[in-house]
PDB file of C-alpha atoms in Angstrom:
ATOM      1  CA  MET A   1      63.476 151.183  64.883  1.00 52.00           C
ATOM      2  CA  LYS A   2      64.623 148.257  62.746  1.00 54.00           C
ATOM      3  CA  ARG A   3      67.362 147.510  65.273  1.00 62.00           C
ATOM      4  CA  ASN A   4      64.837 147.412  68.120  1.00 69.00           C
ATOM      5  CA  THR A   5      62.603 145.061  66.131  1.00 72.00           C
ATOM      6  CA  PHE A   6      65.541 142.752  65.406  1.00 64.00           C
ATOM      7  CA  THR A   7      66.518 142.764  69.100  1.00 69.00           C
ATOM      8  CA  ILE A   8      62.950 141.922  70.120  1.00 67.00           C
ATOM      9  CA  VAL A   9      62.794 139.045  67.615  1.00 67.00           C
ATOM     10  CA  ILE A  10      66.112 137.619  68.804  1.00 71.00           C
ATOM     11  CA  GLY A  11      65.053 137.993  72.424  1.00 68.00           C
ATOM     12  CA  GLY A  12      61.747 136.257  71.659  1.00 68.00           C
ATOM     13  CA  LEU A  13      63.538 133.363  69.942  1.00 71.00           C
ATOM     14  CA  LEU A  14      65.869 132.991  72.912  1.00 70.00           C
ATOM     15  CA  LEU A  15      62.898 132.960  75.292  1.00 68.00           C
ATOM     16  CA  ILE A  16      61.190 130.285  73.186  1.00 68.00           C
ATOM     17  CA  ILE A  17      64.353 128.147  73.102  1.00 68.00           C
ATOM     18  CA  PHE A  18      64.833 128.597  76.843  1.00 67.00           C
ATOM     19  CA  GLY A  19      61.204 127.683  77.447  1.00 61.00           C
ATOM     20  CA  LEU A  20      61.516 124.559  75.309  1.00 60.00           C
ATOM     21  CA  LEU A  21      64.595 123.510  77.251  1.00 65.00           C
ATOM     22  CA  LEU A  22      62.708 123.982  80.513  1.00 71.00           C
ATOM     23  CA  PHE A  23      59.368 122.424  79.556  1.00 73.00           C
ATOM     24  CA  VAL A  24      60.127 119.935  76.754  1.00 80.00           C
ATOM     25  CA  PHE A  25      62.440 116.951  76.479  1.00 81.00           C
ATOM     26  CA  GLN A  26      63.144 114.504  73.658  1.00 82.00           C
ATOM     27  CA  VAL A  27      63.383 110.708  73.726  1.00 83.00           C
ATOM     28  CA  ARG A  28      65.484 109.063  71.000  1.00 85.00           C
ATOM     29  CA  GLN A  29      64.899 105.678  69.383  1.00 83.00           C
ATOM     30  CA  SER A  30      67.532 103.967  71.548  1.00 83.00           C
ATOM     31  CA  GLU A  31      66.417 105.549  74.830  1.00 85.00           C
ATOM     32  CA  VAL A  32      63.754 105.277  77.472  1.00 85.00           C
ATOM     33  CA  ALA A  33      63.070 108.185  79.857  1.00 85.00           C
ATOM     34  CA  VAL A  34      62.037 108.152  83.498  1.00 84.00           C
ATOM     35  CA  VAL A  35      60.593 111.416  84.796  1.00 84.00           C
ATOM     36  CA  THR A  36      60.914 111.986  88.543  1.00 83.00           C
ATOM     37  CA  ARG A  37      58.885 114.499  90.503  1.00 84.00           C
ATOM     38  CA  PHE A  38      60.610 115.746  93.636  1.00 81.00           C
ATOM     39  CA  GLY A  39      63.027 112.800  93.317  1.00 76.00           C
ATOM     40  CA  LYS A  40      60.390 110.052  92.985  1.00 79.00           C
ATOM     41  CA  PRO A  41      59.563 108.244  89.712  1.00 79.00           C
ATOM     42  CA  ASP A  42      56.388 109.732  88.246  1.00 79.00           C
ATOM     43  CA  ARG A  43      56.119 108.369  84.675  1.00 83.00           C
ATOM     44  CA  THR A  44      58.122 106.678  81.926  1.00 82.00           C
ATOM     45  CA  LYS A  45      58.361 107.375  78.201  1.00 82.00           C
ATOM     46  CA  THR A  46      59.389 104.477  75.984  1.00 81.00           C
ATOM     47  CA  GLU A  47      58.398 105.783  72.540  1.00 82.00           C
ATOM     48  CA  PRO A  48      60.651 108.229  70.661  1.00 82.00           C
ATOM     49  CA  GLY A  49      59.419 111.819  70.385  1.00 79.00           C
ATOM     50  CA  ALA A  50      59.059 115.115  72.281  1.00 81.00           C
ATOM     51  CA  TYR A  51      57.295 115.312  75.659  1.00 82.00           C
ATOM     52  CA  GLY A  52      56.384 118.017  78.135  1.00 77.00           C
ATOM     53  CA  ARG A  53      57.666 118.354  81.683  1.00 80.00           C
ATOM     54  CA  LEU A  54      57.789 120.758  84.598  1.00 78.00           C
ATOM     55  CA  PRO A  55      61.079 122.603  85.131  1.00 80.00           C
ATOM     56  CA  TRP A  56      63.736 121.498  87.590  1.00 78.00           C
ATOM     57  CA  PRO A  57      63.694 121.092  90.578  1.00 80.00           C
ATOM     58  CA  ILE A  58      60.062 119.968  90.326  1.00 83.00           C
ATOM     59  CA  GLU A  59      60.700 117.342  87.670  1.00 81.00           C
ATOM     60  CA  LYS A  60      63.905 115.804  86.341  1.00 85.00           C
ATOM     61  CA  VAL A  61      64.358 113.565  83.292  1.00 83.00           C
ATOM     62  CA  HIS A  62      66.619 110.517  83.480  1.00 84.00           C
ATOM     63  CA  LYS A  63      67.411 108.883  80.128  1.00 85.00           C
ATOM     64  CA  LEU A  64      68.344 105.207  80.047  1.00 88.00           C
ATOM     65  CA  ASP A  65      69.963 103.262  77.223  1.00 87.00           C
ATOM     66  CA  GLN A  66      67.430 100.739  75.909  1.00 86.00           C
ATOM     67  CA  ARG A  67      69.849  98.930  73.599  1.00 90.00           C
ATOM     68  CA  ILE A  68      71.110  95.417  74.394  1.00 92.00           C
ATOM     69  CA  GLN A  69      73.971  95.500  76.903  1.00 92.00           C
ATOM     70  CA  ASN A  70      76.733  92.870  76.840  1.00 92.00           C
ATOM     71  CA  PHE A  71      78.973  91.725  79.640  1.00 89.00           C
ATOM     72  CA  GLU A  72      80.995  88.690  80.738  1.00 90.00           C
ATOM     73  CA  ASP A  73      81.400  87.141  84.163  1.00 89.00           C
ATOM     74  CA  ARG A  74      84.741  86.069  85.624  1.00 88.00           C
ATOM     75  CA  PHE A  75      86.756  83.185  84.218  1.00 88.00           C
ATOM     76  CA  GLU A  76      86.751  81.163  87.425  1.00 87.00           C
ATOM     77  CA  GLU A  77      86.733  77.587  88.698  1.00 86.00           C
ATOM     78  CA  THR A  78      83.521  75.582  89.023  1.00 87.00           C
ATOM     79  CA  LEU A  79      83.270  72.029  90.369  1.00 86.00           C
ATOM     80  CA  THR A  80      81.516  69.221  88.474  1.00 89.00           C
ATOM     81  CA  PRO A  81      79.680  66.454  90.388  1.00 90.00           C
ATOM     82  CA  ASP A  82      82.378  63.904  89.479  1.00 86.00           C
ATOM     83  CA  GLY A  83      85.081  65.976  91.149  1.00 83.00           C
ATOM     84  CA  TYR A  84      86.684  67.959  88.277  1.00 82.00           C
ATOM     85  CA  ASN A  85      87.436  71.673  88.444  1.00 84.00           C
ATOM     86  CA  LEU A  86      86.524  73.604  85.292  1.00 87.00           C
ATOM     87  CA  LEU A  87      87.271  77.202  84.348  1.00 89.00           C
ATOM     88  CA  VAL A  88      84.069  78.602  82.814  1.00 91.00           C
ATOM     89  CA  ASN A  89      83.417  82.050  81.337  1.00 92.00           C
ATOM     90  CA  VAL A  90      79.839  83.094  80.435  1.00 94.00           C
ATOM     91  CA  TYR A  91      78.671  86.023  78.275  1.00 94.00           C
ATOM     92  CA  VAL A  92      75.237  87.642  78.671  1.00 95.00           C
ATOM     93  CA  GLY A  93      73.113  90.022  76.607  1.00 95.00           C
ATOM     94  CA  TRP A  94      70.390  91.975  78.414  1.00 95.00           C
ATOM     95  CA  LYS A  95      68.232  95.092  78.086  1.00 93.00           C
ATOM     96  CA  ILE A  96      65.954  97.258  80.198  1.00 91.00           C
ATOM     97  CA  SER A  97      62.395  95.960  79.782  1.00 89.00           C
ATOM     98  CA  GLU A  98      60.559  97.746  82.628  1.00 90.00           C
ATOM     99  CA  PRO A  99      62.086 101.179  83.355  1.00 89.00           C
ATOM    100  CA  GLU A 100      59.742 101.844  86.269  1.00 86.00           C
ATOM    101  CA  LEU A 101      61.263  98.834  88.090  1.00 89.00           C
ATOM    102  CA  PHE A 102      64.824  99.236  86.846  1.00 90.00           C
ATOM    103  CA  PHE A 103      65.271 102.929  87.725  1.00 88.00           C
ATOM    104  CA  PRO A 104      64.658 102.803  91.505  1.00 87.00           C
ATOM    105  CA  LYS A 105      66.348  99.415  91.845  1.00 88.00           C
ATOM    106  CA  PHE A 106      69.783 100.505  90.584  1.00 88.00           C
ATOM    107  CA  ALA A 107      70.797 103.975  91.782  1.00 81.00           C
ATOM    108  CA  ASN A 108      68.976 106.164  89.241  1.00 77.00           C
ATOM    109  CA  GLY A 109      69.172 103.521  86.537  1.00 81.00           C
ATOM    110  CA  SER A 110      72.907 102.821  86.692  1.00 86.00           C
ATOM    111  CA  ILE A 111      73.998 100.223  84.111  1.00 89.00           C
ATOM    112  CA  ASP A 112      77.138  99.434  86.146  1.00 89.00           C
ATOM    113  CA  GLU A 113      75.124  98.733  89.300  1.00 91.00           C
ATOM    114  CA  ALA A 114      72.739  96.519  87.354  1.00 92.00           C
ATOM    115  CA  GLU A 115      75.599  94.473  85.917  1.00 92.00           C
ATOM    116  CA  LYS A 116      77.124  93.979  89.374  1.00 91.00           C
ATOM    117  CA  SER A 117      73.875  92.433  90.589  1.00 92.00           C
ATOM    118  CA  LEU A 118      73.451  90.480  87.370  1.00 93.00           C
ATOM    119  CA  GLU A 119      76.988  89.105  87.602  1.00 93.00           C
ATOM    120  CA  ALA A 120      76.247  87.652  91.045  1.00 93.00           C
ATOM    121  CA  ILE A 121      73.110  85.962  89.704  1.00 94.00           C
ATOM    122  CA  VAL A 122      74.976  84.574  86.668  1.00 94.00           C
ATOM    123  CA  ARG A 123      77.790  83.206  88.852  1.00 93.00           C
ATOM    124  CA  SER A 124      75.334  81.478  91.179  1.00 93.00           C
ATOM    125  CA  ALA A 125      73.335  79.966  88.290  1.00 95.00           C
ATOM    126  CA  LYS A 126      76.493  78.856  86.496  1.00 94.00           C
ATOM    127  CA  ASN A 127      77.888  77.099  89.560  1.00 93.00           C
ATOM    128  CA  GLU A 128      74.560  75.397  90.236  1.00 93.00           C
ATOM    129  CA  ILE A 129      74.048  74.092  86.685  1.00 94.00           C
ATOM    130  CA  VAL A 130      77.673  73.060  86.125  1.00 92.00           C
ATOM    131  CA  GLY A 131      77.486  71.220  89.443  1.00 91.00           C
ATOM    132  CA  LYS A 132      74.752  69.005  87.982  1.00 93.00           C
ATOM    133  CA  HIS A 133      76.644  67.907  84.848  1.00 92.00           C
ATOM    134  CA  PRO A 134      79.559  65.444  84.729  1.00 91.00           C
ATOM    135  CA  PHE A 135      82.889  66.390  83.200  1.00 87.00           C
ATOM    136  CA  SER A 136      82.155  64.440  80.002  1.00 87.00           C
ATOM    137  CA  HIS A 137      79.311  66.844  79.143  1.00 90.00           C
ATOM    138  CA  PHE A 138      81.950  69.572  78.686  1.00 88.00           C
ATOM    139  CA  ILE A 139      85.059  67.732  77.438  1.00 81.00           C
ATOM    140  CA  SER A 140      84.935  64.319  75.812  1.00 78.00           C
ATOM    141  CA  THR A 141      86.297  62.420  72.825  1.00 73.00           C
ATOM    142  CA  ASN A 142      82.746  61.233  72.165  1.00 80.00           C
ATOM    143  CA  PRO A 143      80.660  64.011  70.512  1.00 83.00           C
ATOM    144  CA  ASP A 144      77.431  62.361  71.694  1.00 86.00           C
ATOM    145  CA  GLU A 145      78.349  63.074  75.328  1.00 88.00           C
ATOM    146  CA  LEU A 146      78.827  66.838  74.868  1.00 88.00           C
ATOM    147  CA  LYS A 147      75.871  68.863  76.231  1.00 90.00           C
ATOM    148  CA  PHE A 148      76.906  72.487  75.622  1.00 87.00           C
ATOM    149  CA  THR A 149      73.563  73.683  74.263  1.00 90.00           C
ATOM    150  CA  GLU A 150      71.571  72.031  77.049  1.00 93.00           C
ATOM    151  CA  ILE A 151      73.855  73.507  79.730  1.00 94.00           C
ATOM    152  CA  GLU A 152      73.639  77.013  78.249  1.00 94.00           C
ATOM    153  CA  ASN A 153      69.832  76.798  78.095  1.00 95.00           C
ATOM    154  CA  GLU A 154      69.657  75.629  81.715  1.00 95.00           C
ATOM    155  CA  ILE A 155      71.845  78.520  82.922  1.00 95.00           C
ATOM    156  CA  LEU A 156      69.792  80.983  80.847  1.00 95.00           C
ATOM    157  CA  ALA A 157      66.507  79.717  82.303  1.00 95.00           C
ATOM    158  CA  LYS A 158      67.896  79.951  85.838  1.00 95.00           C
ATOM    159  CA  VAL A 159      69.145  83.522  85.358  1.00 95.00           C
ATOM    160  CA  GLN A 160      65.837  84.611  83.788  1.00 95.00           C
ATOM    161  CA  GLN A 161      63.940  83.134  86.737  1.00 94.00           C
ATOM    162  CA  GLN A 162      66.143  84.942  89.309  1.00 94.00           C
ATOM    163  CA  VAL A 163      65.895  88.267  87.464  1.00 94.00           C
ATOM    164  CA  GLN A 164      62.123  87.990  87.287  1.00 93.00           C
ATOM    165  CA  GLU A 165      61.782  87.044  90.950  1.00 93.00           C
ATOM    166  CA  ASN A 166      63.942  90.014  92.017  1.00 93.00           C
ATOM    167  CA  LYS A 167      61.906  92.403  89.814  1.00 92.00           C
ATOM    168  CA  TYR A 168      64.955  94.008  88.224  1.00 92.00           C
ATOM    169  CA  GLY A 169      63.033  95.250  85.178  1.00 91.00           C
ATOM    170  CA  ILE A 170      65.590  93.430  82.978  1.00 92.00           C
ATOM    171  CA  GLU A 171      65.112  91.031  80.077  1.00 94.00           C
ATOM    172  CA  ILE A 172      67.886  88.501  79.395  1.00 95.00           C
ATOM    173  CA  LYS A 173      68.152  88.232  75.601  1.00 94.00           C
ATOM    174  CA  PHE A 174      70.873  85.588  75.307  1.00 94.00           C
ATOM    175  CA  LEU A 175      73.506  83.697  77.298  1.00 95.00           C
ATOM    176  CA  GLY A 176      76.318  81.345  76.319  1.00 93.00           C
ATOM    177  CA  ILE A 177      79.604  79.792  77.373  1.00 92.00           C
ATOM    178  CA  LYS A 178      82.404  81.845  75.831  1.00 91.00           C
ATOM    179  CA  LYS A 179      85.455  80.096  77.217  1.00 89.00           C
ATOM    180  CA  LEU A 180      86.167  76.764  78.872  1.00 88.00           C
ATOM    181  CA  GLY A 181      89.471  75.782  80.464  1.00 83.00           C
ATOM    182  CA  LEU A 182      91.172  73.456  82.893  1.00 79.00           C
ATOM    183  CA  PRO A 183      93.306  74.274  85.932  1.00 76.00           C
ATOM    184  CA  GLU A 184      96.883  73.080  85.579  1.00 70.00           C
ATOM    185  CA  SER A 185      96.359  70.484  88.310  1.00 63.00           C
ATOM    186  CA  VAL A 186      93.570  68.853  86.304  1.00 58.00           C
ATOM    187  CA  THR A 187      95.105  69.027  82.829  1.00 58.00           C
ATOM    188  CA  GLN A 188      97.348  65.952  83.128  1.00 61.00           C
ATOM    189  CA  THR A 189      94.542  63.851  84.580  1.00 61.00           C
ATOM    190  CA  VAL A 190      92.270  64.847  81.736  1.00 60.00           C
ATOM    191  CA  PHE A 191      94.918  64.054  79.128  1.00 62.00           C
ATOM    192  CA  GLU A 192      95.454  60.614  80.654  1.00 67.00           C
ATOM    193  CA  ARG A 193      91.714  60.007  80.636  1.00 67.00           C
ATOM    194  CA  MET A 194      91.398  61.088  77.011  1.00 67.00           C
ATOM    195  CA  LYS A 195      94.368  58.898  76.077  1.00 70.00           C
ATOM    196  CA  SER A 196      92.752  55.939  77.845  1.00 72.00           C
ATOM    197  CA  GLU A 197      89.450  56.571  76.040  1.00 71.00           C
ATOM    198  CA  ARG A 198      91.287  56.712  72.719  1.00 73.00           C
ATOM    199  CA  GLN A 199      93.119  53.498  73.478  1.00 77.00           C
ATOM    200  CA  VAL A 200      89.830  51.756  74.280  1.00 76.00           C
ATOM    201  CA  LEU A 201      88.465  53.014  70.955  1.00 77.00           C
ATOM    202  CA  VAL A 202      91.568  51.785  69.092  1.00 78.00           C
ATOM    203  CA  SER A 203      91.333  48.350  70.732  1.00 80.00           C
ATOM    204  CA  ARG A 204      87.647  48.088  69.867  1.00 83.00           C
ATOM    205  CA  ILE A 205      88.288  49.013  66.228  1.00 84.00           C
ATOM    206  CA  GLU A 206      91.172  46.508  66.019  1.00 83.00           C
ATOM    207  CA  ASN A 207      88.991  43.731  67.444  1.00 83.00           C
ATOM    208  CA  GLU A 208      86.171  44.588  65.056  1.00 85.00           C
ATOM    209  CA  GLY A 209      88.699  44.512  62.191  1.00 83.00           C
ATOM    210  CA  LYS A 210      89.994  41.113  63.240  1.00 84.00           C
ATOM    211  CA  GLU A 211      86.470  39.715  63.523  1.00 85.00           C
ATOM    212  CA  GLN A 212      85.568  41.066  60.121  1.00 86.00           C
ATOM    213  CA  ALA A 213      88.770  39.674  58.581  1.00 82.00           C
ATOM    214  CA  GLU A 214      88.048  36.262  60.104  1.00 84.00           C
ATOM    215  CA  ARG A 215      84.496  36.321  58.708  1.00 84.00           C
ATOM    216  CA  ILE A 216      85.793  37.249  55.257  1.00 86.00           C
ATOM    217  CA  ARG A 217      88.471  34.555  55.401  1.00 84.00           C
ATOM    218  CA  SER A 218      85.952  31.919  56.524  1.00 81.00           C
ATOM    219  CA  THR A 219      83.501  32.931  53.804  1.00 82.00           C
ATOM    220  CA  ALA A 220      86.257  32.835  51.192  1.00 81.00           C
ATOM    221  CA  GLU A 221      87.398  29.367  52.279  1.00 81.00           C
ATOM    222  CA  ARG A 222      83.804  28.076  52.240  1.00 83.00           C
ATOM    223  CA  ASP A 223      83.154  29.539  48.797  1.00 79.00           C
ATOM    224  CA  SER A 224      86.483  28.161  47.547  1.00 80.00           C
ATOM    225  CA  ALA A 225      85.678  24.637  48.779  1.00 78.00           C
ATOM    226  CA  LYS A 226      82.244  24.863  47.171  1.00 82.00           C
ATOM    227  CA  ILE A 227      83.676  25.986  43.825  1.00 83.00           C
ATOM    228  CA  ILE A 228      86.365  23.241  43.879  1.00 82.00           C
ATOM    229  CA  ALA A 229      83.734  20.606  44.733  1.00 76.00           C
ATOM    230  CA  GLU A 230      81.502  21.792  41.895  1.00 79.00           C
ATOM    231  CA  ALA A 231      84.484  21.819  39.509  1.00 76.00           C
ATOM    232  CA  ASP A 232      85.477  18.262  40.522  1.00 75.00           C
ATOM    233  CA  ALA A 233      81.896  17.091  40.008  1.00 74.00           C
ATOM    234  CA  GLN A 234      81.738  18.753  36.621  1.00 80.00           C
ATOM    235  CA  ALA A 235      85.134  17.259  35.652  1.00 75.00           C
ATOM    236  CA  THR A 236      84.000  13.786  36.705  1.00 78.00           C
ATOM    237  CA  ARG A 237      80.812  14.176  34.689  1.00 78.00           C
ATOM    238  CA  ILE A 238      82.700  15.378  31.604  1.00 78.00           C
ATOM    239  CA  ARG A 239      85.257  12.579  32.000  1.00 77.00           C
ATOM    240  CA  GLY A 240      82.444   9.993  32.247  1.00 72.00           C
ATOM    241  CA  GLU A 241      80.758  11.392  29.155  1.00 71.00           C
ATOM    242  CA  GLY A 242      84.105  11.277  27.304  1.00 70.00           C
ATOM    243  CA  GLU A 243      84.741   7.679  28.309  1.00 68.00           C
ATOM    244  CA  ALA A 244      81.204   6.736  27.209  1.00 69.00           C
ATOM    245  CA  GLU A 245      81.781   8.271  23.797  1.00 70.00           C
ATOM    246  CA  ALA A 246      85.142   6.539  23.560  1.00 68.00           C
ATOM    247  CA  ALA A 247      83.492   3.168  24.326  1.00 69.00           C
ATOM    248  CA  LYS A 248      81.003   3.702  21.491  1.00 69.00           C
ATOM    249  CA  SER A 249      83.844   4.496  19.118  1.00 67.00           C
ATOM    250  CA  PHE A 250      85.715   1.324  20.190  1.00 68.00           C
ATOM    251  CA  ALA A 251      82.598  -0.737  19.577  1.00 65.00           C
ATOM    252  CA  VAL A 252      82.352   0.618  16.014  1.00 65.00           C
ATOM    253  CA  PHE A 253      85.990  -0.068  15.331  1.00 58.00           C
TER     254      PHE A 253
END
């Protein structure tokens, strides 16, 4: 009798567990769930917890990673408006913001498919923005000419606009230039340009030094002449006073 009771209890527990697996699913903190009914999106669950569902094949639960995803585009050549080829590599951080748009757009919510589409958008935006900035905004001996932050913000804004217009259900969290390089054919030209810029800077500093030295020398000579003139005047005055005193003494004698 006890054995039958134990068997019934175990069987009941197994039925409960099986029922929970069929009719309940769990969403973790880092996940978002899309529930499809007969293959079509029916509802989304973005908050962590347990939720009810109908058993397969009526409903199926697809869980998507809601954490920030990172990827990089290709390190490839991009042309600046002044005719220089640059090798630019961009990194991007993004996350799923609207599961109901993201899931049907990318083959059951495939992260890989989303990044393929996103890479094309990033490449297009990068080429467009880099094509608006001269070479000196990327590489220059003058820090005031460098515009890295502005360029990154422009690419980010362009990518965000394209993603929103295409209704990808994606939020771009950050974007930046990771690596910048020069093709071998451009390297020598750039070095010569940088050398020329340095030489111009050296010549300017030398000329400023010469002008300053000349001003100092002129000031010193003027001050020297003034001091000598004042000393001569003082010596003449003292000599006159001495001769006057000597004349008085002669008169007494």
